[in-house]
Amino acid sequence: MSADPMNAHSITSHILGPVAQIPFGEGRAFGVDGEQVAVFRLRDGTLRALSAVCPHKGGPIADGTIDREVVMCPLHQHAFSLETGCSSTGAEPLRTYRVQEDAEQNIVLQSPGM
């Protein structure tokens, strides 16, 4: 089950800056609408975005180790799917966000509108 709460009727787009600020294979945390969001740039250049705070003990998800499918929390090694936010190690799921690179090479994150 996906942790994605968005629906097509209430989406807000946020430009987070140039994609070049995130090195390949790493993540960065951004504040969006009062929430911390971790954006990851995979080695193939694609982007993924999840809640930046681990539900287990509040670990910084953006600092976690990633591969093509999973991010591991750096505190206690809980693993989360980069697609769904679901944990394969028993933790509560992370919220997922739609994210893409626009024509100007900026990170564009979509979040539920208010």
mmCIF file of C-alpha atoms in Angstrom:
data_model
loop_
_atom_site.group_PDB
_atom_site.id
_atom_site.type_symbol
_atom_site.label_atom_id
_atom_site.label_comp_id
_atom_site.label_asym_id
_atom_site.label_seq_id
_atom_site.Cartn_x
_atom_site.Cartn_y
_atom_site.Cartn_z
ATOM 1 C CA MET A 1 0.000 0.000 0.000
ATOM 2 C CA SER A 2 1.341 3.414 -0.956
ATOM 3 C CA ALA A 3 1.633 6.200 1.583
ATOM 4 C CA ASP A 4 0.833 8.789 -1.155
ATOM 5 C CA PRO A 5 -2.015 10.997 0.176
ATOM 6 C CA MET A 6 -2.448 13.214 -2.859
ATOM 7 C CA ASN A 7 -5.421 13.389 -5.157
ATOM 8 C CA ALA A 8 -5.779 15.152 -8.500
ATOM 9 C CA HIS A 9 -7.949 17.984 -7.142
ATOM 10 C CA SER A 10 -5.638 19.600 -4.595
ATOM 11 C CA ILE A 11 -2.022 19.673 -5.779
ATOM 12 C CA THR A 12 0.413 22.556 -5.296
ATOM 13 C CA SER A 13 3.734 22.739 -7.153
ATOM 14 C CA HIS A 14 6.884 24.003 -5.430
ATOM 15 C CA ILE A 15 10.123 24.891 -7.223
ATOM 16 C CA LEU A 16 12.940 23.836 -4.892
ATOM 17 C CA GLY A 17 15.870 25.123 -6.943
ATOM 18 C CA PRO A 18 18.329 23.615 -9.398
ATOM 19 C CA VAL A 19 18.611 19.841 -9.556
ATOM 20 C CA ALA A 20 22.422 20.246 -9.638
ATOM 21 C CA GLN A 21 22.368 21.011 -5.886
ATOM 22 C CA ILE A 22 21.777 17.289 -5.251
ATOM 23 C CA PRO A 23 24.734 15.110 -6.301
ATOM 24 C CA PHE A 24 23.964 11.846 -8.093
ATOM 25 C CA GLY A 25 23.248 9.088 -5.567
ATOM 26 C CA GLU A 26 22.419 11.463 -2.702
ATOM 27 C CA GLY A 27 19.515 13.248 -1.047
ATOM 28 C CA ARG A 28 18.785 16.684 0.386
ATOM 29 C CA ALA A 29 16.089 17.900 2.791
ATOM 30 C CA PHE A 30 13.803 20.825 1.949
ATOM 31 C CA GLY A 31 11.148 22.626 3.962
ATOM 32 C CA VAL A 32 7.832 22.568 2.076
ATOM 33 C CA ASP A 33 4.585 23.866 3.592
ATOM 34 C CA GLY A 34 5.905 23.309 7.123
ATOM 35 C CA GLU A 35 7.032 19.723 6.382
ATOM 36 C CA GLN A 36 10.524 18.346 5.824
ATOM 37 C CA VAL A 37 10.813 16.559 2.465
ATOM 38 C CA ALA A 38 13.805 14.480 1.336
ATOM 39 C CA VAL A 39 14.520 14.663 -2.392
ATOM 40 C CA PHE A 40 16.855 12.023 -3.855
ATOM 41 C CA ARG A 41 18.696 12.141 -7.166
ATOM 42 C CA LEU A 42 19.327 8.581 -8.234
ATOM 43 C CA ARG A 43 22.466 7.634 -10.139
ATOM 44 C CA ASP A 44 20.437 7.523 -13.380
ATOM 45 C CA GLY A 45 19.332 11.136 -12.754
ATOM 46 C CA THR A 46 15.717 10.403 -11.802
ATOM 47 C CA LEU A 47 14.251 12.059 -8.717
ATOM 48 C CA ARG A 48 12.285 10.612 -5.784
ATOM 49 C CA ALA A 49 10.796 12.402 -2.767
ATOM 50 C CA LEU A 50 9.713 11.163 0.662
ATOM 51 C CA SER A 51 9.035 12.570 4.094
ATOM 52 C CA ALA A 52 12.454 13.539 5.492
ATOM 53 C CA VAL A 53 11.887 12.274 9.044
ATOM 54 C CA CYS A 54 12.020 8.591 9.945
ATOM 55 C CA PRO A 55 8.876 7.589 11.881
ATOM 56 C CA HIS A 56 10.925 5.257 14.114
ATOM 57 C CA LYS A 57 13.170 7.749 15.969
ATOM 58 C CA GLY A 58 13.159 10.901 13.828
ATOM 59 C CA GLY A 59 16.266 10.067 11.813
ATOM 60 C CA PRO A 60 17.277 12.289 8.874
ATOM 61 C CA ILE A 61 16.114 10.285 5.846
ATOM 62 C CA ALA A 62 17.888 12.617 3.362
ATOM 63 C CA ASP A 63 21.207 11.496 4.895
ATOM 64 C CA GLY A 64 20.397 7.830 4.321
ATOM 65 C CA THR A 65 22.098 5.453 1.919
ATOM 66 C CA ILE A 66 20.165 4.851 -1.312
ATOM 67 C CA ASP A 67 20.158 2.459 -4.221
ATOM 68 C CA ARG A 68 17.702 2.335 -7.140
ATOM 69 C CA GLU A 69 14.787 1.243 -4.945
ATOM 70 C CA VAL A 70 15.423 1.828 -1.235
ATOM 71 C CA VAL A 71 16.672 4.427 1.245
ATOM 72 C CA MET A 72 18.033 3.310 4.619
ATOM 73 C CA CYS A 73 17.640 5.548 7.662
ATOM 74 C CA PRO A 74 21.127 6.385 8.953
ATOM 75 C CA LEU A 75 20.153 5.930 12.611
ATOM 76 C CA HIS A 76 18.749 2.412 12.824
ATOM 77 C CA GLN A 77 18.858 1.115 9.229
ATOM 78 C CA HIS A 78 15.117 0.994 8.615
ATOM 79 C CA ALA A 79 14.608 0.582 4.868
ATOM 80 C CA PHE A 80 11.951 2.449 2.869
ATOM 81 C CA SER A 81 10.849 2.077 -0.747
ATOM 82 C CA LEU A 82 11.675 5.187 -2.786
ATOM 83 C CA GLU A 83 8.505 4.555 -4.859
ATOM 84 C CA THR A 84 5.906 3.831 -2.180
ATOM 85 C CA GLY A 85 7.429 4.969 1.128
ATOM 86 C CA CYS A 86 6.628 1.565 2.637
ATOM 87 C CA SER A 87 9.146 -0.017 4.999
ATOM 88 C CA SER A 88 10.545 -3.498 4.497
ATOM 89 C CA THR A 89 11.797 -3.514 8.105
ATOM 90 C CA GLY A 90 8.570 -2.903 10.027
ATOM 91 C CA ALA A 91 8.597 0.897 10.450
ATOM 92 C CA GLU A 92 5.569 3.038 9.629
ATOM 93 C CA PRO A 93 5.564 4.200 5.982
ATOM 94 C CA LEU A 94 6.905 7.539 4.815
ATOM 95 C CA ARG A 95 4.759 9.964 2.828
ATOM 96 C CA THR A 96 5.686 10.072 -0.857
ATOM 97 C CA TYR A 97 5.653 13.133 -3.096
ATOM 98 C CA ARG A 98 5.594 13.540 -6.843
ATOM 99 C CA VAL A 99 8.784 15.201 -8.026
ATOM 100 C CA GLN A 100 10.300 15.965 -11.398
ATOM 101 C CA GLU A 101 12.854 18.107 -13.184
ATOM 102 C CA ASP A 102 11.423 20.932 -15.297
ATOM 103 C CA ALA A 103 12.758 22.343 -18.589
ATOM 104 C CA GLU A 104 14.947 24.822 -16.663
ATOM 105 C CA GLN A 105 16.517 21.924 -14.675
ATOM 106 C CA ASN A 106 14.745 22.882 -11.450
ATOM 107 C CA ILE A 107 13.308 20.409 -8.944
ATOM 108 C CA VAL A 108 9.503 20.665 -8.966
ATOM 109 C CA LEU A 109 7.761 18.990 -6.023
ATOM 110 C CA GLN A 110 4.010 18.469 -5.902
ATOM 111 C CA SER A 111 2.271 18.427 -2.544
ATOM 112 C CA PRO A 112 -1.308 18.396 -1.313
ATOM 113 C CA GLY A 113 -2.816 21.899 -1.556
ATOM 114 C CA MET A 114 -4.412 23.674 1.365
#
